[in-house]
Coordinates of N, CA and C in Angstrom, one line a residue:
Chain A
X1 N -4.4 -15.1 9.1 CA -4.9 -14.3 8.0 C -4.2 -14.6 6.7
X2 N -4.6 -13.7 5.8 CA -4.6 -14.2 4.5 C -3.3 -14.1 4.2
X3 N -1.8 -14.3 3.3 CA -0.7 -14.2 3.0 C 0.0 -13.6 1.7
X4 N 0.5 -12.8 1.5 CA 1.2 -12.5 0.0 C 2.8 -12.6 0.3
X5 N 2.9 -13.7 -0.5 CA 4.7 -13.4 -0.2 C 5.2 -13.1 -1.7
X6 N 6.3 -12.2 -1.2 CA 6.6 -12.2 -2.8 C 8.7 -12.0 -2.6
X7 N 9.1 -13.0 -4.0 CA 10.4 -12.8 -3.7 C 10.8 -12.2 -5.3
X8 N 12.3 -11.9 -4.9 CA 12.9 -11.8 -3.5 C 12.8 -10.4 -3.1
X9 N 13.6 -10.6 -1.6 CA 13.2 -9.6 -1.2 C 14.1 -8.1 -1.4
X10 N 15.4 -8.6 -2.3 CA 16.2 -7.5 -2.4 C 17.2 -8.2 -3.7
X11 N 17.5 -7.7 -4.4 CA 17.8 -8.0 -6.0 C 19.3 -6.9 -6.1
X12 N 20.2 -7.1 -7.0 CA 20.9 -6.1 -7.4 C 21.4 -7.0 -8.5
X13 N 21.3 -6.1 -9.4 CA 21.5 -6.8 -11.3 C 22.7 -5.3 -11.8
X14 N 23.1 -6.4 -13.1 CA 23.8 -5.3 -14.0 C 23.2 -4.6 -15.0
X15 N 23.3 -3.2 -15.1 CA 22.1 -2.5 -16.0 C 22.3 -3.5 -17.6
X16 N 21.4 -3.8 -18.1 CA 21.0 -4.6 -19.4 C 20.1 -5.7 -19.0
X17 N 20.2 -6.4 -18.1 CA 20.2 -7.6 -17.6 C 18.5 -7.5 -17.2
X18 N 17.4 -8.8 -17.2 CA 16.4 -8.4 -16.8 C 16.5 -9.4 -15.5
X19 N 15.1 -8.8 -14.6 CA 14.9 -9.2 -13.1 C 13.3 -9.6 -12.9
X20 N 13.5 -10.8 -12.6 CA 12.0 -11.5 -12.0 C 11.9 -11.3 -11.1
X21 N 10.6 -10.8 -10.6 CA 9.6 -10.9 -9.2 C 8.6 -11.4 -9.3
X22 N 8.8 -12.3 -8.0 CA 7.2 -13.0 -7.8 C 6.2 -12.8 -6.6
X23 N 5.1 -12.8 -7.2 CA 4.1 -12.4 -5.8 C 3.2 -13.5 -5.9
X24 N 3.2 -14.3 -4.6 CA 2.0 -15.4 -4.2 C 1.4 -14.9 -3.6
X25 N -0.3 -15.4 -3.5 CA -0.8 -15.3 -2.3 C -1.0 -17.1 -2.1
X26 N -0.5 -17.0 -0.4 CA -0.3 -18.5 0.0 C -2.0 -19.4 0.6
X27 N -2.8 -18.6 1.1 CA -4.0 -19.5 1.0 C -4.9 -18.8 0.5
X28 N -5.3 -18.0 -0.5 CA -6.2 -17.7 -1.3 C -6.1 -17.3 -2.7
X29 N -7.1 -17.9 -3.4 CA -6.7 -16.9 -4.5 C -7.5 -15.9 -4.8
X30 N -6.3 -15.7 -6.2 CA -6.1 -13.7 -6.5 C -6.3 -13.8 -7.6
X31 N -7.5 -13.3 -8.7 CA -7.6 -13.2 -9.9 C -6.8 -12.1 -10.3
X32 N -6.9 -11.0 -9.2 CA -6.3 -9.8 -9.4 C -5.0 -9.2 -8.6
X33 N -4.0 -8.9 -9.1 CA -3.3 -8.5 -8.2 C -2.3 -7.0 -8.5
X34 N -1.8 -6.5 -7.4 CA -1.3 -5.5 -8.1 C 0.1 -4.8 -7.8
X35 N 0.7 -4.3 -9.0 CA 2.1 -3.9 -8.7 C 2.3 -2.7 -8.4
X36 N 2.9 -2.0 -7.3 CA 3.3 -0.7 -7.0 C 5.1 -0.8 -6.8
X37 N 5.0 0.6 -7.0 CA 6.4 1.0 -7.0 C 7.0 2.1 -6.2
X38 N 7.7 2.1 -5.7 CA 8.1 3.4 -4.4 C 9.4 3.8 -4.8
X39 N 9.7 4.7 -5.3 CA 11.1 5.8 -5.1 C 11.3 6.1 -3.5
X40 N 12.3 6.0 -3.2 CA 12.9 6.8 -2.0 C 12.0 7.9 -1.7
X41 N 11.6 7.8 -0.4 CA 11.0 9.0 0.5 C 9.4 9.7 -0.7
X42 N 9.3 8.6 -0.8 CA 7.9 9.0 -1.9 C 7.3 7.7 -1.5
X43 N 5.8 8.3 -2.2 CA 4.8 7.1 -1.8 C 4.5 5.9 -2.7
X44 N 3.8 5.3 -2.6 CA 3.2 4.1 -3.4 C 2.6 4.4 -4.7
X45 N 3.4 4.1 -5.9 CA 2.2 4.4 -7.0 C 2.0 3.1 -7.8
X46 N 0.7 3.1 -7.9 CA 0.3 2.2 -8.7 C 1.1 1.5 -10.2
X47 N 1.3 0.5 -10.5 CA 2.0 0.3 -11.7 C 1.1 -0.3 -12.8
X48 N 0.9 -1.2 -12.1 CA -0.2 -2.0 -13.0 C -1.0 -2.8 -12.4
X49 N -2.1 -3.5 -13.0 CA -3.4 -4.4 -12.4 C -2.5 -5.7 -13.2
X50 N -2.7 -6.5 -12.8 CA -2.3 -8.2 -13.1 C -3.5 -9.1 -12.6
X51 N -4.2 -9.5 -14.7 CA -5.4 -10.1 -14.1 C -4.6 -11.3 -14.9
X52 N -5.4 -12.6 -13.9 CA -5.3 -14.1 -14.1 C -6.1 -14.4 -15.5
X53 N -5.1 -15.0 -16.1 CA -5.6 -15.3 -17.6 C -6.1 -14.1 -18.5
X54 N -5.4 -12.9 -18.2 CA -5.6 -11.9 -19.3 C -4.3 -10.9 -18.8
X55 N -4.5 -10.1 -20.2 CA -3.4 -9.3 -20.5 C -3.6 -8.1 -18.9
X56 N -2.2 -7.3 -18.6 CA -2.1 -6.3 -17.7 C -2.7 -4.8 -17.6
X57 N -3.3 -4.7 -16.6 CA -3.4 -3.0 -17.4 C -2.4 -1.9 -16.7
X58 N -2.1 -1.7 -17.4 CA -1.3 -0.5 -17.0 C -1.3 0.7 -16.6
X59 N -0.9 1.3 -15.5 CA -1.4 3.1 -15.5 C -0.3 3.6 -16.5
X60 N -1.1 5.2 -16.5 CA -0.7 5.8 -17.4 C 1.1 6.1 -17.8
X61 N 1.9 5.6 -18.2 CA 3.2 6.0 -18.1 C 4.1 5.3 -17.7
X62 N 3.7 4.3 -17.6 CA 4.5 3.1 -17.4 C 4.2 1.7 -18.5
X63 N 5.6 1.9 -18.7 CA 6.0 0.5 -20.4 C 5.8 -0.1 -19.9
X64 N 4.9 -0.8 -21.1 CA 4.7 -2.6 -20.8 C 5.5 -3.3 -21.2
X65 N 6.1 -3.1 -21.9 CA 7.3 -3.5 -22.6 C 8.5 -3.9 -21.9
X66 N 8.4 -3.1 -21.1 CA 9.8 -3.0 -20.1 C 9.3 -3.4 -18.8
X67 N 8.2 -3.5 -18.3 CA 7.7 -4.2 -16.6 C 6.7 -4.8 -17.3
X68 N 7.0 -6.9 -17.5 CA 6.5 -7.3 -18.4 C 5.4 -7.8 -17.1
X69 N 4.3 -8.5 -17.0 CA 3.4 -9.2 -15.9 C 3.0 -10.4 -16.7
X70 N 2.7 -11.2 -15.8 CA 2.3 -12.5 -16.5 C 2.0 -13.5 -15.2
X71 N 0.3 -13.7 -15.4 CA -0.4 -13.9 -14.1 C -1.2 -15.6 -14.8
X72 N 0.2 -15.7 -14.5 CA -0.8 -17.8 -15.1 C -1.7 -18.6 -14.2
X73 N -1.6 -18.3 -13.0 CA -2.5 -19.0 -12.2 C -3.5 -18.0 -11.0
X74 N -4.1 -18.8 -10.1 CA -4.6 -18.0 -9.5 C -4.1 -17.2 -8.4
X75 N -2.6 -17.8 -8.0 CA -2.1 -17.5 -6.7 C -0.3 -16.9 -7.3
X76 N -0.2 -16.7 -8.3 CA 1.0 -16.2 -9.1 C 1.0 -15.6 -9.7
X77 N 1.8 -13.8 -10.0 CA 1.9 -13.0 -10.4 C 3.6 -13.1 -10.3
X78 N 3.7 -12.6 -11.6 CA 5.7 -12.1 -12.2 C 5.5 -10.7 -12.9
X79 N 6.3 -10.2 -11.5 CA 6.5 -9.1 -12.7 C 8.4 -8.9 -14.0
X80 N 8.4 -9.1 -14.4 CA 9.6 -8.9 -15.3 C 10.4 -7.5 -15.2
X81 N 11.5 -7.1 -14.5 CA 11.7 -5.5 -15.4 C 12.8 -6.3 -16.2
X82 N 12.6 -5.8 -17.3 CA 13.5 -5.9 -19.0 C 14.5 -4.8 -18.9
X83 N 15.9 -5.3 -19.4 CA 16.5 -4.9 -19.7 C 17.1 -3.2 -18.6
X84 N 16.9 -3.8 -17.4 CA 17.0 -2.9 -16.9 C 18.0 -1.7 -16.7
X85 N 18.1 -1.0 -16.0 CA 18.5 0.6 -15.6 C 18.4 1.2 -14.8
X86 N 19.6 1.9 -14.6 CA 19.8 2.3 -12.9 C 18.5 3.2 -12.6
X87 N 18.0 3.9 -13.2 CA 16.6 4.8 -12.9 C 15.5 3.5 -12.6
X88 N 16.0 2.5 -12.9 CA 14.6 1.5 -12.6 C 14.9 1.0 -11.4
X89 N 16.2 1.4 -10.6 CA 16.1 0.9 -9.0 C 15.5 1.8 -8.2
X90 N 14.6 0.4 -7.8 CA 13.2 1.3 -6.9 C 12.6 0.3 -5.6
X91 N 11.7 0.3 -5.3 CA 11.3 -1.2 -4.3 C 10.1 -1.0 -5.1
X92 N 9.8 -2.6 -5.2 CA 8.6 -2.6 -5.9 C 8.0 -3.3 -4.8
X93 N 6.6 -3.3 -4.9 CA 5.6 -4.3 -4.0 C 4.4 -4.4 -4.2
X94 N 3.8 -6.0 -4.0 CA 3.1 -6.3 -5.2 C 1.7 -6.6 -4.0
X95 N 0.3 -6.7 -4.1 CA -0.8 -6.4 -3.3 C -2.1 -7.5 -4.3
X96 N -2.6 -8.2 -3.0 CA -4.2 -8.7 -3.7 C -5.1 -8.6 -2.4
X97 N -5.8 -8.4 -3.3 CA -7.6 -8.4 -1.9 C -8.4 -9.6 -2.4
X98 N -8.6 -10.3 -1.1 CA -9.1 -11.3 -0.5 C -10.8 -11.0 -1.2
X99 N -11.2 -11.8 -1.9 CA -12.8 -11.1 -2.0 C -13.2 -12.1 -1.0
X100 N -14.3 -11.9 -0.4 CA -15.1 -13.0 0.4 C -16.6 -13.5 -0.8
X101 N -17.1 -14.2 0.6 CA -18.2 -14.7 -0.1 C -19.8 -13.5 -0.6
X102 N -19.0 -12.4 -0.1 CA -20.0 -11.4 -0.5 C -19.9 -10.6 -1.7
X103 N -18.8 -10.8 -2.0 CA -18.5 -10.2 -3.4 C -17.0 -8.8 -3.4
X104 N -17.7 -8.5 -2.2 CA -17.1 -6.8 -2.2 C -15.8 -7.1 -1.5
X105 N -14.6 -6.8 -2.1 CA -13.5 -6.8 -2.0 C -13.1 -5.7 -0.4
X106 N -12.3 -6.6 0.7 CA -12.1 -5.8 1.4 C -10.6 -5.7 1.8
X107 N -9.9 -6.8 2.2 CA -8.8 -7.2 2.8 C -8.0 -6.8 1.9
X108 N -6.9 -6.2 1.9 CA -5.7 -5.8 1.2 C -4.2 -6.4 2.0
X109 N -3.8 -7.1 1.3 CA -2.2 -7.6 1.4 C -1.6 -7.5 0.6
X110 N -0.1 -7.0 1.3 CA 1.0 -6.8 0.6 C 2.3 -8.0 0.8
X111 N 2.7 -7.9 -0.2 CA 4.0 -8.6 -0.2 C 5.1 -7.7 0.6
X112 N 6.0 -8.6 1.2 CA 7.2 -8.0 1.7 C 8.1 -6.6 0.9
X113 N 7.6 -6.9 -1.0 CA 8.7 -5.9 -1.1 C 9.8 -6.7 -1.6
X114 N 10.3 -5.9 -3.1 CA 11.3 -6.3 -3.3 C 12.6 -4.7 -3.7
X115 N 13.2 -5.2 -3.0 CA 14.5 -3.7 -2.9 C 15.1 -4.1 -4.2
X116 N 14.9 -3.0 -5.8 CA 15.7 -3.6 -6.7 C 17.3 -3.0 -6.8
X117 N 18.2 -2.7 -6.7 CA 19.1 -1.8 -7.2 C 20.0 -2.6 -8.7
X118 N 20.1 -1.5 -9.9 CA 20.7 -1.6 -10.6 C 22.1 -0.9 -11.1
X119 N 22.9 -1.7 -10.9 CA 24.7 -1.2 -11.2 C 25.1 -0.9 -13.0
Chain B
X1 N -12.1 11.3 -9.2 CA -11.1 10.3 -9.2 C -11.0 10.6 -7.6
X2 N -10.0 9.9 -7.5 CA -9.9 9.1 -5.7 C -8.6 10.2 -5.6
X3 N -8.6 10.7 -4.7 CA -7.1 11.0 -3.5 C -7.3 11.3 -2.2
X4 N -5.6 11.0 -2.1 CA -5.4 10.9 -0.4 C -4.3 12.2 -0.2
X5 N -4.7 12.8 0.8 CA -3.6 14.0 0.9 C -3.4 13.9 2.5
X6 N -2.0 13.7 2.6 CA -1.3 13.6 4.4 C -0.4 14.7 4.0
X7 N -1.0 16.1 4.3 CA 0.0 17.3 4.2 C 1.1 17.3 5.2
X8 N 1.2 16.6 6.3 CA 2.8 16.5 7.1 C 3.3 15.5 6.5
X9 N 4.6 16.0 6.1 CA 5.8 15.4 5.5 C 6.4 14.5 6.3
X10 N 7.5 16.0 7.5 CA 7.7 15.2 8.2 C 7.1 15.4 9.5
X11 N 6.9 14.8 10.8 CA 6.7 15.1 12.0 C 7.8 14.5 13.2
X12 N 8.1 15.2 13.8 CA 9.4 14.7 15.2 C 8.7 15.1 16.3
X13 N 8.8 14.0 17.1 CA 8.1 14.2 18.8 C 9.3 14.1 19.4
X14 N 9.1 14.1 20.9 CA 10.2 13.3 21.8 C 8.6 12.5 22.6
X15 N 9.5 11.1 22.8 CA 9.3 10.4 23.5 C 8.3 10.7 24.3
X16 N 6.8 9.8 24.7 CA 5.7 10.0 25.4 C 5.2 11.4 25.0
X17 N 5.2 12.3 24.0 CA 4.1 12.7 23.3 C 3.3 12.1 22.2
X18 N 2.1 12.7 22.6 CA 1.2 12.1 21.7 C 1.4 12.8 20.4
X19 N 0.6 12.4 19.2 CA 0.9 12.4 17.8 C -0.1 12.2 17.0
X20 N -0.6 13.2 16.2 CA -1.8 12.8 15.1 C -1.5 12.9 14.1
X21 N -1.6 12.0 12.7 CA -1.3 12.5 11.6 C -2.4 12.5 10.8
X22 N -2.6 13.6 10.3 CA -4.2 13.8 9.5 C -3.7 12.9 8.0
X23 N -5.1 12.7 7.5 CA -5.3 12.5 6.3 C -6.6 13.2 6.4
X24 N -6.8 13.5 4.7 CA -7.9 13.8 4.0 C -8.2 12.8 2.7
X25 N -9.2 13.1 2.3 CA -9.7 11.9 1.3 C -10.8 12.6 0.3
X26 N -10.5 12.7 -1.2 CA -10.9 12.5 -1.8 C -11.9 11.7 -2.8
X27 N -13.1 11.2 -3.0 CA -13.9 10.2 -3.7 C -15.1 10.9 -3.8
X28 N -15.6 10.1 -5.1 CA -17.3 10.6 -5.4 C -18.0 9.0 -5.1
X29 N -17.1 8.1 -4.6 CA -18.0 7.1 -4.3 C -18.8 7.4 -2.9
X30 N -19.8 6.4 -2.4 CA -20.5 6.5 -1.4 C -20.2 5.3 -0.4
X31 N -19.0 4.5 -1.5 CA -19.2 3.1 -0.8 C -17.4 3.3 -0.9
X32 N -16.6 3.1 0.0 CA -15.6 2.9 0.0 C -14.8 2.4 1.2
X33 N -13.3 2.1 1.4 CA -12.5 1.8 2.0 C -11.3 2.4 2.2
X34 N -11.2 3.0 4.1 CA -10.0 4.0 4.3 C -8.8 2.6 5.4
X35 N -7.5 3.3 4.8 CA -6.4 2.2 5.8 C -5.9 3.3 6.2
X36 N -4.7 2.6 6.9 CA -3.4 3.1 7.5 C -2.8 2.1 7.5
X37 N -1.2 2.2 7.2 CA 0.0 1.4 7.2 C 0.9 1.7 7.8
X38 N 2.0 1.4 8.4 CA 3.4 2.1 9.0 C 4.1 0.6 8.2
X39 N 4.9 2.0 7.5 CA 6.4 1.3 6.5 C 7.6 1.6 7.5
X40 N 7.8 0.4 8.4 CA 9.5 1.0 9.1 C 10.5 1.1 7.7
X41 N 11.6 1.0 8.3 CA 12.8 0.8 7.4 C 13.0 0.1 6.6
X42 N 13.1 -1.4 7.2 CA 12.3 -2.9 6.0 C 11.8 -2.3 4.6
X43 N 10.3 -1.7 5.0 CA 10.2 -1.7 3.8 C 8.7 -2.4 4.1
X44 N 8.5 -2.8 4.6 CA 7.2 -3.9 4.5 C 6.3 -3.1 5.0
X45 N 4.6 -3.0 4.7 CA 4.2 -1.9 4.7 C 3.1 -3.1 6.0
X46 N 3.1 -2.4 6.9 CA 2.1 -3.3 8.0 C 0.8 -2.6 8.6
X47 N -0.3 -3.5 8.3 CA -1.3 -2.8 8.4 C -1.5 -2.7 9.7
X48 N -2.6 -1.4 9.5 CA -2.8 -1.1 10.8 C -4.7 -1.2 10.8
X49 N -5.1 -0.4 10.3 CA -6.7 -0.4 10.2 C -6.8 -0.3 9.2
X50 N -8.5 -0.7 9.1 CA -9.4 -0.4 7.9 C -10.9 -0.2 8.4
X51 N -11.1 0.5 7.5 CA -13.1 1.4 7.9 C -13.2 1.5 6.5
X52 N -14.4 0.9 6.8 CA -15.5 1.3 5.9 C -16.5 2.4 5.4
X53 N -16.9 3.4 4.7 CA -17.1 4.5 4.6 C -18.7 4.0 5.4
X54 N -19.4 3.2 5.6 CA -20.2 3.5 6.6 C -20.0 3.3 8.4
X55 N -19.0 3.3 8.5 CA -18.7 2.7 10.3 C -17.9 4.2 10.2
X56 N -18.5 4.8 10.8 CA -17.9 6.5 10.7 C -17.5 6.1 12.7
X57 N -18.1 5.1 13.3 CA -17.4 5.1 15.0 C -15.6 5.0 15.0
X58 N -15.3 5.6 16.3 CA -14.1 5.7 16.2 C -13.4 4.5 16.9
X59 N -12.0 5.0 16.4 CA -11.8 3.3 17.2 C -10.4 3.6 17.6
X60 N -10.5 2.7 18.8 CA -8.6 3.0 19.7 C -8.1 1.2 19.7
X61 N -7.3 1.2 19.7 CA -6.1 0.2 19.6 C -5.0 0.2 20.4
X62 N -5.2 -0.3 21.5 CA -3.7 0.4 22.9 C -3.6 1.9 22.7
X63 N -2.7 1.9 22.5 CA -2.1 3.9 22.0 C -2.5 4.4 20.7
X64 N -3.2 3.2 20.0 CA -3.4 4.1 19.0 C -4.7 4.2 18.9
X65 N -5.1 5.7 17.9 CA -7.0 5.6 17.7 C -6.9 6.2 16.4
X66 N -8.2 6.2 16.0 CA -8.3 6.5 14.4 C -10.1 7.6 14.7
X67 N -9.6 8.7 14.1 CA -10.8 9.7 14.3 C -11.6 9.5 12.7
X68 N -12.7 9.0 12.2 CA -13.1 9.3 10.8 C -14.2 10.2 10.7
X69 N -14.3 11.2 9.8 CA -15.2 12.3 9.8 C -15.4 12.7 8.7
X70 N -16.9 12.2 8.3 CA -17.3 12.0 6.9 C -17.5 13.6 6.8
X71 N -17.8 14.0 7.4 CA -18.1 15.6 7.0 C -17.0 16.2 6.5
X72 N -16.3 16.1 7.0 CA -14.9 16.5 6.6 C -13.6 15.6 6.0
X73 N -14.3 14.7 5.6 CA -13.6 13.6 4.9 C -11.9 13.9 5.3
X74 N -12.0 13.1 6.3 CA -11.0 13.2 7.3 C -10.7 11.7 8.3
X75 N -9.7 11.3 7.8 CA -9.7 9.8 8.6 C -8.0 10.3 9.1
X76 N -8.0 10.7 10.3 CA -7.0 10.8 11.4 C -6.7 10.0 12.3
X77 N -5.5 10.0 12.6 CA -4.7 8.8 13.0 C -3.5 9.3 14.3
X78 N -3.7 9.1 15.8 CA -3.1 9.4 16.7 C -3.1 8.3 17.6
X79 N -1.7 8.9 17.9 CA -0.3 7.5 18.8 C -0.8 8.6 20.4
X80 N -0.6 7.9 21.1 CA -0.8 8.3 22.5 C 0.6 7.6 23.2
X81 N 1.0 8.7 23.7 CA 2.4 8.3 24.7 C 3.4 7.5 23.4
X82 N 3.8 8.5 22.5 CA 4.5 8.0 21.2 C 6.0 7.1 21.8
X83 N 6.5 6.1 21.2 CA 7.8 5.4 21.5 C 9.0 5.5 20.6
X84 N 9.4 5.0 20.4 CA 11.0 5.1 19.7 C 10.8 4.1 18.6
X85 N 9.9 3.5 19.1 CA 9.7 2.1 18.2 C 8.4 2.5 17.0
X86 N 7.6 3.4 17.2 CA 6.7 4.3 16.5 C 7.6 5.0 15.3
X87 N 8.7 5.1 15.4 CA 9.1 5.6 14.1 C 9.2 5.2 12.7
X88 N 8.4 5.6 11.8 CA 8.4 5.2 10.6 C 7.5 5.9 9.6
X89 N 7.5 5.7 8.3 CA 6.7 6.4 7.4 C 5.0 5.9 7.6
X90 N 4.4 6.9 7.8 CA 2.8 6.1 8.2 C 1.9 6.8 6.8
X91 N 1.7 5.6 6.1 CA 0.9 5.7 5.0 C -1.2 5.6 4.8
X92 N -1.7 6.9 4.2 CA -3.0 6.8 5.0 C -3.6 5.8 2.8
X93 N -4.3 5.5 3.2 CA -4.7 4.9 1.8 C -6.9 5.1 1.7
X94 N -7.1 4.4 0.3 CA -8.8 4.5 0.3 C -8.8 3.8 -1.0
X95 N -9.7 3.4 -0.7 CA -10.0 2.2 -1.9 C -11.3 2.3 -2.3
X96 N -12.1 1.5 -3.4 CA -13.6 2.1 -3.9 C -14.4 0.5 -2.9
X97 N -15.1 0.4 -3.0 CA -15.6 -0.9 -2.7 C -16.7 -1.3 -3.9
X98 N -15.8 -2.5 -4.4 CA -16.7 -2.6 -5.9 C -16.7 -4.3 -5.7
X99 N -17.9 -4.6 -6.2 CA -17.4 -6.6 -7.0 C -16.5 -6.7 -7.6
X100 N -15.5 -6.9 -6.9 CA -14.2 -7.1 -8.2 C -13.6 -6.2 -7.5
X101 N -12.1 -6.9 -7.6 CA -10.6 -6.4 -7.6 C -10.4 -4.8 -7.9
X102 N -10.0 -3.9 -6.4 CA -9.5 -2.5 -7.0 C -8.3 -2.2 -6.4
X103 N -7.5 -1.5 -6.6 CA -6.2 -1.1 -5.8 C -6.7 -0.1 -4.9
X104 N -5.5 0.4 -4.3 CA -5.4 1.4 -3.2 C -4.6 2.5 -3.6
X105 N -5.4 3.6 -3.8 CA -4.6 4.7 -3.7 C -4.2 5.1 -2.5
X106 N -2.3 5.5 -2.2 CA -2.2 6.0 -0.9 C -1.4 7.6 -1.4
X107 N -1.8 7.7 0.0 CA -1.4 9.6 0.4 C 0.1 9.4 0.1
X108 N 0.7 10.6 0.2 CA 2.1 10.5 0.1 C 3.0 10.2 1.2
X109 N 2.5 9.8 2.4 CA 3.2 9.9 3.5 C 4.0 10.5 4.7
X110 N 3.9 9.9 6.0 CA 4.1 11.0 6.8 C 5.3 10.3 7.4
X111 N 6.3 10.9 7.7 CA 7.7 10.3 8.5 C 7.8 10.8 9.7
X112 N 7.2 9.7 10.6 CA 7.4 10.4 11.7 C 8.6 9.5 12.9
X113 N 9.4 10.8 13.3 CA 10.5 10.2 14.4 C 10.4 10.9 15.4
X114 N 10.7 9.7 16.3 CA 10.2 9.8 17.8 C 11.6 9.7 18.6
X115 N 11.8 10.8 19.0 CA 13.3 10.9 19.6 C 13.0 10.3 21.1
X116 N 14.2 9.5 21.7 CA 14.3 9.7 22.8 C 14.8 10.5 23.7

């Protein structure tokens, strides 16, 4: 089945400093893909949509400024956190659906997950 | 708007009891998509099912089965003869079913440990 890997899988930076993550999918592509983020003992919230050759959209309340995305090809998504901060250590993990030849989006894959912690 | 509500937080069995963890589901669509995931420790969220808001049949998987009930927008999820190795955060999710790329809204999650 279909694959999203995304690295790495656990990060620890000095707060100022910024942190790249990447999300593939390894045999399909992803026009769209998407970033969530999990706090400790809480669930998945959406961060942003990351479309191929256009700008991010964002949910409500999260800087774009600071969780930069940048989706140049069809099978690559980065998410950037800028200039980070110990409140920005979280696990992020990043998701694309497989569209088939019918149009309607079904399959959902996730990436492994990236553990950020910031000192 | 879409929501998922898994009102057990946590749940604790011992060993070889069975185990249900409800979800509910909110949507005004007609066309959509319900999951389940179990997040062990890792971190890596592993699927488990997916249904379609028209396949309302139920469906079992070894020990596990999935009850969905459009009437009560209710897609439940029970372990039979629960293990040690069953422990983990089990996330219920729902998605819209559109042309084009949508995310997954998930429930808040259920932690369930299975004592020996």
């Amino acid at each position: 089945g279909a694959v999203v890997s995304q690295h790495p899988s656990r990060v620890i930076c000095k707060s100022g400093t910024s942190v790249k993550i990447e999300c593939r999918s390894l045999d399909f592509q992803a026009t769209t893909m998407f970033w969530y983020r999990q706090f400790p003992k809480q669930s998945l919230m959406l961060m942003a949509t990351s479309n191929e050759g256009s700008k991010a959209t964002y949910e409500q309340g999260v800087e774009k400024d600071k969780f930069l995305i940048n989706h140049a090809s069809l099978t690559l998504s980065t998410l950037t956190v800028t200039s980070a901060h110990p409140e920005d250590s979280s696990f992020y993990i990043c998701s694309a659906r497989e569209t088939p030849w019918t149009g309607i989006d079904t399959e959902a894959f996730f990436g492994q997950g990236t553990r950020l912690t910031v000192v | 708007a879409q929501k998922v509500t898994q009102a057990q937080t946590e749940i604790s069995v011992v060993e070889k009891e069975d185990v249900t963890l409800d979800c509910v589901y909110e949507t005004r669509d007609t066309t959509y998509y319900l999951f389940w995931y179990k997040q062990p420790p890792s971190g890596e969220l592993v699927f488990l099912i997916r249904r379609n808001s028209f396949d309302e049949q139920n469906e079992i998987s070894g020990r596990y089965s999935w009850n969905f009930q459009k009437s009560t927008s209710s897609f439940n999820f029970t372990i039979t003869a629960s293990q040690v190795v069953d422990s983990a955060v089990y996330f219920c999710a729902l998605s819209e079913a559109n042309s084009g790329n949508t995310p997954l809204v998930f429930g808040k999650g259920t932690r369930l440990s299975v004592i020996a």
